[in-house]
XYZ file of C-alpha atoms in Angstrom:
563
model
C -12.814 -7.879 -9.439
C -11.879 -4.521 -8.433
C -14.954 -2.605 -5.901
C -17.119 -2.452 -8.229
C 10.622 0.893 -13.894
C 12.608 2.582 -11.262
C 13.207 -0.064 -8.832
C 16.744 -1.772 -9.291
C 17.195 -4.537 -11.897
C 18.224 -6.886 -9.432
C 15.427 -6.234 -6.872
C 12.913 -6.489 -9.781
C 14.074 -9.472 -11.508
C 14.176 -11.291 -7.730
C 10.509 -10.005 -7.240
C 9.335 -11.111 -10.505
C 10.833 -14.018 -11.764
C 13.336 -15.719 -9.019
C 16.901 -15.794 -11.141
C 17.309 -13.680 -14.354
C 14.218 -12.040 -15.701
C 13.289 -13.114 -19.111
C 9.999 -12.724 -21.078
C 7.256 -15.826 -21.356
C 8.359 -18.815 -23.308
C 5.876 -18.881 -26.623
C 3.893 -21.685 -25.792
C 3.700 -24.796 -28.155
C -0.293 -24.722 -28.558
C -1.498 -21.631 -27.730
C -5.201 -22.485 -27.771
C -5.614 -25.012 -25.329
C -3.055 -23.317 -22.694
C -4.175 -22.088 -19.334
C -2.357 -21.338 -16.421
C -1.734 -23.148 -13.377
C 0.517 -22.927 -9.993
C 3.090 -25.132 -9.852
C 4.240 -26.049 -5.653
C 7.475 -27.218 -5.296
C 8.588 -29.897 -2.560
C 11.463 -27.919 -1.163
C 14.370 -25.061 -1.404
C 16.900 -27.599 -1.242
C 20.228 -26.610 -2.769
C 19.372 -22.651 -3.138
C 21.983 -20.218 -3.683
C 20.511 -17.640 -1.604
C 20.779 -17.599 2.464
C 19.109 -16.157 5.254
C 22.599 -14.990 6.414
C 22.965 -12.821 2.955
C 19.321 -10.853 2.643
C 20.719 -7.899 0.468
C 20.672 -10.646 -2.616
C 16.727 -10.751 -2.462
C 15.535 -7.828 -0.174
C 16.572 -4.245 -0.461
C 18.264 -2.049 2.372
C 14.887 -0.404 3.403
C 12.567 -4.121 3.808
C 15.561 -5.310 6.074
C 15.041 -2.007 7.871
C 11.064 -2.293 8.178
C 11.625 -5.887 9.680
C 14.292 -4.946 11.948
C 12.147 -1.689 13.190
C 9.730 -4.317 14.197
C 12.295 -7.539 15.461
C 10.775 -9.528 12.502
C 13.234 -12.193 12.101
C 13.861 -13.734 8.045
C 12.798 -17.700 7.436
C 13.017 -19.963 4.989
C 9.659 -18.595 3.790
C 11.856 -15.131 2.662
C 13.737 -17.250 0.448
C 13.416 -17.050 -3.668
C 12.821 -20.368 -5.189
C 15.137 -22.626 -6.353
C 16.698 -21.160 -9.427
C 17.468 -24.596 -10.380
C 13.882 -25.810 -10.189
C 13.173 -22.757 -12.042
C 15.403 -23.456 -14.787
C 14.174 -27.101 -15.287
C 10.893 -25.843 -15.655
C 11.378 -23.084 -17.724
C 13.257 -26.016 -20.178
C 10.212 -28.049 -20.991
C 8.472 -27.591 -24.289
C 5.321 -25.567 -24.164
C 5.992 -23.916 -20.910
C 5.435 -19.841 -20.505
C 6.807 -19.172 -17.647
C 5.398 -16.265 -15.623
C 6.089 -15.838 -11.815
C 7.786 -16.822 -9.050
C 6.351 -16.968 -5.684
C 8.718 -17.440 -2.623
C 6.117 -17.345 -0.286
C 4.478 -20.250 -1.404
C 7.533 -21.595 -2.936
C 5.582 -21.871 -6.453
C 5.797 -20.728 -9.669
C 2.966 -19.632 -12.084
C 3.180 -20.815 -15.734
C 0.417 -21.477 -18.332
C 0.845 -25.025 -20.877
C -1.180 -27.457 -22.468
C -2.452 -30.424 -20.548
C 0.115 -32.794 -22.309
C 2.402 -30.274 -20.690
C 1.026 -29.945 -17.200
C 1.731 -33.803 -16.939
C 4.969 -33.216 -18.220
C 5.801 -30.501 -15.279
C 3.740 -32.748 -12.750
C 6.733 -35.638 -13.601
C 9.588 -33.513 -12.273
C 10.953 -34.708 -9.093
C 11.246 -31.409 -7.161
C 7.577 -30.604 -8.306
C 4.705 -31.003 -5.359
C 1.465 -30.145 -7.056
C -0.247 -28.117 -9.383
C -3.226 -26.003 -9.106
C -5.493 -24.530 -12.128
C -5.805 -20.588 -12.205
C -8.354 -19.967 -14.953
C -10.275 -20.856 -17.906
C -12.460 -19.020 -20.690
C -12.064 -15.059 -20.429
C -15.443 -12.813 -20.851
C -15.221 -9.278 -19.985
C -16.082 -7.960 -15.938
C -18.084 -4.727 -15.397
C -17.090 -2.121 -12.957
C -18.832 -2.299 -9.797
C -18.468 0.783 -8.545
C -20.641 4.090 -9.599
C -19.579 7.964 -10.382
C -21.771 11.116 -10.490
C -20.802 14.708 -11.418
C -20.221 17.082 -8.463
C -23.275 18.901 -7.635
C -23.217 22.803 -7.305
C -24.711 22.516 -4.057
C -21.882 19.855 -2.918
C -19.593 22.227 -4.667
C -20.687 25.221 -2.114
C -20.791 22.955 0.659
C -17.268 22.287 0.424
C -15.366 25.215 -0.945
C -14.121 27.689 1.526
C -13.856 25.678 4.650
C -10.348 24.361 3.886
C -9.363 25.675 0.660
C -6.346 23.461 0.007
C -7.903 20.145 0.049
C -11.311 21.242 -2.762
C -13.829 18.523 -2.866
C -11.729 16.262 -0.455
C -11.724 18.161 2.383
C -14.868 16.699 4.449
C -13.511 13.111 3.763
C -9.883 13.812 4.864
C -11.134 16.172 8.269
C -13.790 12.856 8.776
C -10.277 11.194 9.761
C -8.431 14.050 11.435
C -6.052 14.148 8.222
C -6.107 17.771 8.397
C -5.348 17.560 11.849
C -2.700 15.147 10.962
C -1.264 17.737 8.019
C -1.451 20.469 10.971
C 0.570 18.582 13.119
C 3.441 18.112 10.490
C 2.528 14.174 8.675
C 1.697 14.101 5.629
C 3.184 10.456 4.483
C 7.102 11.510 4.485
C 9.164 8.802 3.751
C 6.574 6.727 3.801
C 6.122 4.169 0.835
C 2.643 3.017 -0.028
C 2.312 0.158 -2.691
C -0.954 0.525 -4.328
C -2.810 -2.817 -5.922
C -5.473 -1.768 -8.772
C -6.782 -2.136 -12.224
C -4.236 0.841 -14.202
C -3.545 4.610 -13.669
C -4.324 5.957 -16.733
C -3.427 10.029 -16.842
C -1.481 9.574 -13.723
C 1.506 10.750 -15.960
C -0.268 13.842 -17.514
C -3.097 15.478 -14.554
C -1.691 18.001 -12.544
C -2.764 16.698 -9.279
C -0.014 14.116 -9.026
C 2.940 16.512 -10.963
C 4.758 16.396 -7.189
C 5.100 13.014 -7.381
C 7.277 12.732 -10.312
C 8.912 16.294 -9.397
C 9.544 15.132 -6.101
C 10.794 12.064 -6.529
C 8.186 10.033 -5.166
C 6.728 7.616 -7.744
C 9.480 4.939 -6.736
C 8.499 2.116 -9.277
C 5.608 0.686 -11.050
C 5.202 -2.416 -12.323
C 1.526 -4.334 -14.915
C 1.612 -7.731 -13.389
C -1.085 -8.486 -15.534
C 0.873 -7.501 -18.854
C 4.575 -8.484 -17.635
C 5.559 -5.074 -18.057
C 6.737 -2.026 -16.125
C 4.055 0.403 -18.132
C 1.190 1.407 -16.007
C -0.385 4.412 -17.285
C -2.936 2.473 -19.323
C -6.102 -0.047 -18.792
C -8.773 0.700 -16.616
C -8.966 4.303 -14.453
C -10.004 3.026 -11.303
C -6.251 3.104 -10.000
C -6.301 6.657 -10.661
C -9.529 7.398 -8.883
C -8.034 5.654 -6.074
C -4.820 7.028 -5.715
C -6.109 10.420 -5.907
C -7.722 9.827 -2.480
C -4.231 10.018 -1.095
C -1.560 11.022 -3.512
C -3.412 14.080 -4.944
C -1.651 17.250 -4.241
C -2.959 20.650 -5.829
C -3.508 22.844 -3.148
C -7.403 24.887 -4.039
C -8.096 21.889 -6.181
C -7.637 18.290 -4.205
C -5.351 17.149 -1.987
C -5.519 14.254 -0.719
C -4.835 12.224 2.913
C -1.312 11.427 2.056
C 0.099 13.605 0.047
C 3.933 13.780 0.453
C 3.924 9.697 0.568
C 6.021 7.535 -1.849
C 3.895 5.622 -3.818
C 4.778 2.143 -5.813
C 1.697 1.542 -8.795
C 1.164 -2.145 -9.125
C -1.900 -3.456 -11.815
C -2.719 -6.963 -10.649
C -6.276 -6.704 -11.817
C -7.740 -7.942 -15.194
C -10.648 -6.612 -16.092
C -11.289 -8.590 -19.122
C -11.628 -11.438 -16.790
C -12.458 -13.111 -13.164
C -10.423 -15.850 -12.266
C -8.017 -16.565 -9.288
C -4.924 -15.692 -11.254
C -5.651 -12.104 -10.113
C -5.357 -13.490 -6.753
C -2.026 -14.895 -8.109
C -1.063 -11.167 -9.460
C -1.679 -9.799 -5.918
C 0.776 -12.084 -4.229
C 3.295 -11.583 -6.396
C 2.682 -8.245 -6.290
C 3.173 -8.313 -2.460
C 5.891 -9.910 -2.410
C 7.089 -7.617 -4.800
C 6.273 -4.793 -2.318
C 8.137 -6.590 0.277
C 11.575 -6.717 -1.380
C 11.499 -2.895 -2.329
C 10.450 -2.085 1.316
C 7.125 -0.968 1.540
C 5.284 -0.136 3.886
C 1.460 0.087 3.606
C -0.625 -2.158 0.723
C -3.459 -0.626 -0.004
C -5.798 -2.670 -2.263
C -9.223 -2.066 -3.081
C -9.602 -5.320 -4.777
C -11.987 -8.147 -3.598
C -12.741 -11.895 -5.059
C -15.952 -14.107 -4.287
C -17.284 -15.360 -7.520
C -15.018 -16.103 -10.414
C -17.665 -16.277 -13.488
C -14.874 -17.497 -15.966
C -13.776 -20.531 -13.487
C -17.071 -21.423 -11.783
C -14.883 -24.463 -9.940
C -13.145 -21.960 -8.398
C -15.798 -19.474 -6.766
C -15.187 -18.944 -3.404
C -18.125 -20.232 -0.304
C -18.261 -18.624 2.073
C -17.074 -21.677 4.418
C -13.452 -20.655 3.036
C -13.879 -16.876 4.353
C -11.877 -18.533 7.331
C -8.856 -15.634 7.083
C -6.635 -19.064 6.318
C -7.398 -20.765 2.560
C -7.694 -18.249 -0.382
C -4.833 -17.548 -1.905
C -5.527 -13.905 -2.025
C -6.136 -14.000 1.545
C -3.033 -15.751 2.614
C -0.704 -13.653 0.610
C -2.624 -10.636 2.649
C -1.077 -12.331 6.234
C 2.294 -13.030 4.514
C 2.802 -9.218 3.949
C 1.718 -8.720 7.209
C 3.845 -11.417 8.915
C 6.645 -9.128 7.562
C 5.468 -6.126 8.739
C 3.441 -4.567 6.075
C 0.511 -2.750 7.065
C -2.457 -4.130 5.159
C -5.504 -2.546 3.952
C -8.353 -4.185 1.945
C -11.669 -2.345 0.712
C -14.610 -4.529 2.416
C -16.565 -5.216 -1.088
C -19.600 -3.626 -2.309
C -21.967 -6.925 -1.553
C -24.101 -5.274 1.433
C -26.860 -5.167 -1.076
C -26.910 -7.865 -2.535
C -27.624 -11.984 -2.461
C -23.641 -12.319 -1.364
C -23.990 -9.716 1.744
C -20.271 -10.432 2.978
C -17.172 -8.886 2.733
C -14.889 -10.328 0.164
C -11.018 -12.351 -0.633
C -8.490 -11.158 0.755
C -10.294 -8.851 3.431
C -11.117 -11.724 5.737
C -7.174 -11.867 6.258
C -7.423 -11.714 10.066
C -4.239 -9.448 10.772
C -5.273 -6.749 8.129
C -7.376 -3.797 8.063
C -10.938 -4.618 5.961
C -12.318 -1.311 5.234
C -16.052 -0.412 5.212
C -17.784 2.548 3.680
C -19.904 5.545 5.534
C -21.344 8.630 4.180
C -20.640 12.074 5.048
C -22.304 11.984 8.521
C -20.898 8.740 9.332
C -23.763 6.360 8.395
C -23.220 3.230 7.030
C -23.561 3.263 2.911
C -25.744 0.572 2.517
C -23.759 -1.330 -0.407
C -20.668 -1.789 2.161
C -19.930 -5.757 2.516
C -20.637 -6.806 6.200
C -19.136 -9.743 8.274
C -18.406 -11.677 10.295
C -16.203 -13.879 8.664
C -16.840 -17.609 8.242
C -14.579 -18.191 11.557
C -16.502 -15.510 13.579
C -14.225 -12.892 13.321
C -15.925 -8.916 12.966
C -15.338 -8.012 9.850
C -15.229 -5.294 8.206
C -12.569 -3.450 10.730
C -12.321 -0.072 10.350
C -14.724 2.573 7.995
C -14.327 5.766 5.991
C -15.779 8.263 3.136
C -16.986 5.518 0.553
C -20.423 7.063 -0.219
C -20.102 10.164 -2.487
C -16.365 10.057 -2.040
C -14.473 13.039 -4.231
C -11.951 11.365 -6.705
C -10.441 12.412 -9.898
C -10.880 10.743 -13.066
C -8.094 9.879 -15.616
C -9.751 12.848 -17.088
C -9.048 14.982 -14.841
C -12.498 15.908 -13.468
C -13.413 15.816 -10.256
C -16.246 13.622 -9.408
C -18.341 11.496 -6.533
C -17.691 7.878 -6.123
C -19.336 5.412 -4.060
C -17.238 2.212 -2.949
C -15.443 0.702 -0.475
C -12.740 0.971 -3.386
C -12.398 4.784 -2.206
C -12.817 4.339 1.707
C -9.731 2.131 1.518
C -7.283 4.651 0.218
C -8.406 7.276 1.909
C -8.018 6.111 5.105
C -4.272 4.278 3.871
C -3.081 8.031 3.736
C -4.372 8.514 7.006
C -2.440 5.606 8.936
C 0.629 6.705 6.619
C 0.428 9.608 8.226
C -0.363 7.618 12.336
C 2.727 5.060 11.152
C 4.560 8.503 10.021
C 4.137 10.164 13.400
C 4.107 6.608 15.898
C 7.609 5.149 13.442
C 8.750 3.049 16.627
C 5.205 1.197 16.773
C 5.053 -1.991 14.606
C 2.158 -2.491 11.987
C 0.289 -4.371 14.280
C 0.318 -2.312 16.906
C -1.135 0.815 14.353
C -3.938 -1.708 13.582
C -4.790 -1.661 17.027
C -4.536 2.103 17.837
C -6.270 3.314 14.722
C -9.308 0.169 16.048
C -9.130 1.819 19.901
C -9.758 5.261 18.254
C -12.814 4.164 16.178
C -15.920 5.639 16.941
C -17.769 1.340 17.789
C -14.704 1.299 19.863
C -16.755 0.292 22.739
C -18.734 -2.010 21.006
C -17.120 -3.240 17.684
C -20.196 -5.145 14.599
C -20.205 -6.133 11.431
C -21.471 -3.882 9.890
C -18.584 -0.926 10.118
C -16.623 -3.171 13.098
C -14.268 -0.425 14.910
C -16.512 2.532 13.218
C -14.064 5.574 12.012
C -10.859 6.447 13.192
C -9.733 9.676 13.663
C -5.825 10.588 13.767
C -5.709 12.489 17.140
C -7.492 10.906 18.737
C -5.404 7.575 17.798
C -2.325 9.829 18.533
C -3.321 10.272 22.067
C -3.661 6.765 22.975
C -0.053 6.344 21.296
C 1.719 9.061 23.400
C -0.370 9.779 26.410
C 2.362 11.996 27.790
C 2.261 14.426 24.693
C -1.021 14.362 23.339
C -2.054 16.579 20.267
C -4.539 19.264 20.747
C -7.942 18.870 19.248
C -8.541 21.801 16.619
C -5.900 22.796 13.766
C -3.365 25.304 14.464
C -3.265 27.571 11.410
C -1.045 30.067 9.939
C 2.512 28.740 12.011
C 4.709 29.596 9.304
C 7.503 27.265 7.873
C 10.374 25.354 9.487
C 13.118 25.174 6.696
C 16.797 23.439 6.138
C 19.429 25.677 4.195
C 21.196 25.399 2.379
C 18.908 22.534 0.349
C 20.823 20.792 -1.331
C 24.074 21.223 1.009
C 27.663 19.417 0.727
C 28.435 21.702 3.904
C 29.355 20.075 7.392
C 27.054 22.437 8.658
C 23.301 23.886 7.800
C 20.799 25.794 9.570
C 17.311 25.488 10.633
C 14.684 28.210 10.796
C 12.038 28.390 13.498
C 8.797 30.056 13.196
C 8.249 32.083 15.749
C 6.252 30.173 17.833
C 9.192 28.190 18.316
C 11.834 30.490 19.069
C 13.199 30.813 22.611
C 11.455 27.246 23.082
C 13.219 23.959 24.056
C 12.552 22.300 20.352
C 13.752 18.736 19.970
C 15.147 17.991 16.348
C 15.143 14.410 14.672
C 16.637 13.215 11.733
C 15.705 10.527 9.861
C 17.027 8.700 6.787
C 15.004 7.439 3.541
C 14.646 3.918 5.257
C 12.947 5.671 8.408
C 15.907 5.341 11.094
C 16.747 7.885 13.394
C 20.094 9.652 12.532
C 20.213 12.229 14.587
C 18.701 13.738 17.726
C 19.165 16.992 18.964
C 17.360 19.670 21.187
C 18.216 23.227 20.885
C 17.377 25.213 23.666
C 16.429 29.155 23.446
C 17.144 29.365 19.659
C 16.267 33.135 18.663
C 16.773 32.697 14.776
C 18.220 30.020 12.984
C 19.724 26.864 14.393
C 22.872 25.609 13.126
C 23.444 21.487 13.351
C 25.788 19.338 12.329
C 25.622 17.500 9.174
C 29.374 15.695 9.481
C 28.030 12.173 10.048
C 25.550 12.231 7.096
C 25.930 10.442 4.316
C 24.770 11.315 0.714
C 20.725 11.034 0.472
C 17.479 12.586 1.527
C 16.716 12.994 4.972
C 13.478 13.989 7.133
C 13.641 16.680 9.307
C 10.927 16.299 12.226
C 10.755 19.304 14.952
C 8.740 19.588 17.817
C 7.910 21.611 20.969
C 5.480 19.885 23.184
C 2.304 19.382 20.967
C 3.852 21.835 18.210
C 4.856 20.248 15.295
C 6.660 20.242 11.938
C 8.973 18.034 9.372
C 10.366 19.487 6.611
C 12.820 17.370 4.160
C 16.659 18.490 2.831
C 19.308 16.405 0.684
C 22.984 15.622 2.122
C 25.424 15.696 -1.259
């Protein structure tokens, strides 16, 4: 349950189905089908090689793995098409997904079917996803902005509204000071739909921009995702939201991928199913943060399947494996803790017990626990959750457009993704593991980690110091610097120029250039530059570049496109 389009064909139909993407098979007797994972025995006699990664993974996931010396395996490779296409030929079979990961495929059939599938030679095992559907309530809870929270808010950083105390909680508005606000960064985001994405004027810059890079219902096989349940939108406002005096939120110049994998019509481990897929998914365009604010325990519509607590172990759901197969390939992981602290089931939920991902608890305003946040530790001993933000009275917008309070680890998990976009922005040459560890040294239960918010909050400069002790950040805002800008933007010059503010001029100022994939193109330092700075543009290619300038703690990043 959830805390309570543009991609290339190729890429897609590789992330989605394993050969050529085709809709599900009707099934013979619709009735009595139900779905099931189907393990193969091998990848014997694939067509695709570790030696030849642009036929299943795009230029920018090879990039993120060789940024952090992640070498492919046999684990990277789609499934047999073959075995796919045998399958896909026996009567009664809808055929759904593909997993390479676990080198499965999901279908739903008949029984009479099943056995038929079971028969195949290349065929392992088969595991039942669900059964009966009934519908799920939301679990987490709204309320209408106050007047008094209203006043409490507005004025002290106009730009960010009703978001501003749980963004400055983090040091994101130190973080936007300092120049990173989620450039270039790409942030696939698991949830339940994002209706009115598409219409509220809060996420405009995203599709103006450039910025929405695909979206993709695993629930409904389709690429439409403006539709079913708003939660998605709540949460993604946390971080994509950008309407300067009304929200903004903690990464708002990120590039976002929308991904449904949650049903709310039902509760059964094929949404754990739908969030693999979807990772894997997320892998082969090249993200780089998953941030999910989904969690699984019971599963009232497959009772069989309901999850002990014994098997919190970080190593046996399948939600929770899929969680440390992203990160094995350098994703950067974030899970909302659950909303359980209150209840009979205390603990934190699937797939936050994944051991090498962030589980995220929920505070108030002042930092206090919110007493609904699930705890830990996790049934191997681990502290769980990890890390904590804003979940109690969180601001979000609503697919209506209204601006209201939410409590749930749901919103704590976002918010502090756009935060660590922002860390992983500024720190690109650290791997995702070593952010994890940073953002957990800068926590406020540094010292002395629980289970009830584990590492306590992060906060962004602090985390920044630890990462570059020789250059630290200062500790309040610097307002009112003025802009650092490329011209001409768009250019098919060999040559453009840079302004400085003038804080900057007569300064030794160190320029960087990076491409859409995050590697450094260029590196320059101009030295005593009065007005503006000419550079060389020769050796770029067509595409959009980042622009990152600094003088000692001072500094900017401003984007331009090479034609």
């Amino acid at each position: 349950m959830y805390m309570k389009h543009l991609v290339s064909g190729l890429l897609l139909s590789l992330a989605i189905s394993g050969a050529a993407w085709a809709g599900p098979t009707p099934p013979a007797r619709r009735a009595a089908t139900q779905k099931h994972l189907i393990y193969f025995k091998d990848k014997a006699g694939s067509p695709f090689q570790l030696d030849q990664p642009d036929a299943f993974l795009s230029a920018r996931a090879q990039a993120r793995r060789q940024r952090q010396n992640i070498a492919l395996t046999a684990q990277d490779l789609p499934v047999n098409p073959s075995y796919v296409a045998q399958l896909k030929a026996v009567p009664g079979v809808s055929y759904w997904y593909p997993s390479r990961w676990f080198n499965a495929v999901m279908i739903s059939c008949d029984d009479a079917t099943l056995a038929q599938v079971q028969a195949l030679p290349f065929v392992r095992q088969a595991s039942p996803l669900n059964r009966k559907k009934t519908a799920a309530p939301a679990s987490d809870t709204y309320a209408p902005v106050s007047a008094a929270t209203q006043r409490s808010v507005a004025g002290r950083r106009s730009d960010y509204g009703k978001a501003y105390a749980q963004a400055v909680q983090l040091g994101a508005v130190a973080m936007h000071d300092a120049g990173y606000r989620g450039e270039d960064m790409h942030i696939a985001v698991f949830d339940a739909g994002f209706p009115g994405v598409d219409k509220l004027t809060p996420f405009q810059p995203l599709f103006a921009e450039n910025r929405l890079a695909s979206t993709y219902n695993f629930v409904d096989k389709q690429p439409a995702v403006f539709l079913r349940d708003g939660h998605g939108t709540s949460v993604l406002s946390t971080m994509a939201a950008s309407q300067p005096g009304f929200f903004t939120g903690t990464a708002p110049k990120a590039t976002y991928h929308l991904c449904i994998t949650e049903d709310v019509a039902s509760e059964t481990p094929v949404e754990e199913m739908n969030w693999l897929i979807a990772a894997e998914y997320a892998d082969s365009v090249g993200v780089d943060i998953i941030t999910s604010s989904l969690g699984y325990t019971t599963f009232p519509d497959f009772p069989a399947a309901t999850h002990t607590y014994a098997e919190l172990d970080g190593n046996t759901a399948i939600g929770t494996r899929a969680a440390d197969l992203a990160a094995r390939v350098g994703i950067l992981v974030l899970n909302s803790a659950g909303n359980d602290g209150n209840g009979a089931w205390r603990y934190i939920g699937v797939p936050a017990d994944a051991d090498s991902i962030i589980a995220v608890g929920a505070v108030d305003s002042v930092g206090i626990r919110s007493g609904f946040s699930s705890v830990g530790p996790t049934a191997d001993g681990r502290i769980k959750p990890d890390l904590a933000a804003r979940g109690g009275q969180a601001a979000v917008i609503r697919p209506s457009g209204a601006v209201v309070l939410g409590n749930g680890t749901s919103y704590a998990c976002p918010i502090l993704a756009g935060m660590t976009a922002g860390f992983w922005q500024a720190n690109r040459n650290r791997t995702a593991q070593e952010i994890i560890a940073l953002l957990k040294q800068s926590g406020t239960q540094a010292a002395a980690p629980d289970n009830l918010l584990g590492y306590g909050i992060p906060d962004f400069v602090r985390a920044y110091n630890l990462a570059n002790p020789g250059t630290p950040l200062g500790t309040r805002p610097v307002h009112n610097r003025g802009e650092v800008r490329v011209y001409p933007n768009p250019s098919e010059a060999d040559q453009f120029f840079l302004t400085l503010p003038a804080e900057l001029q007569r300064r030794p100022v160190q320029v960087r250039i990076f491409d859409t994939l995050g590697r450094l193109v260029s590196e320059q330092t101009l030295v005593g530059a009065a007005g503006p700075a000419q550079l060389s543009a020769a050796h770029l290619i067509a595409g959009t570049y980042s622009c990152l300038v600094n003088a000692g703690t001072v500094q900017y990043a401003t984007r331009f496109v090479r034609r």
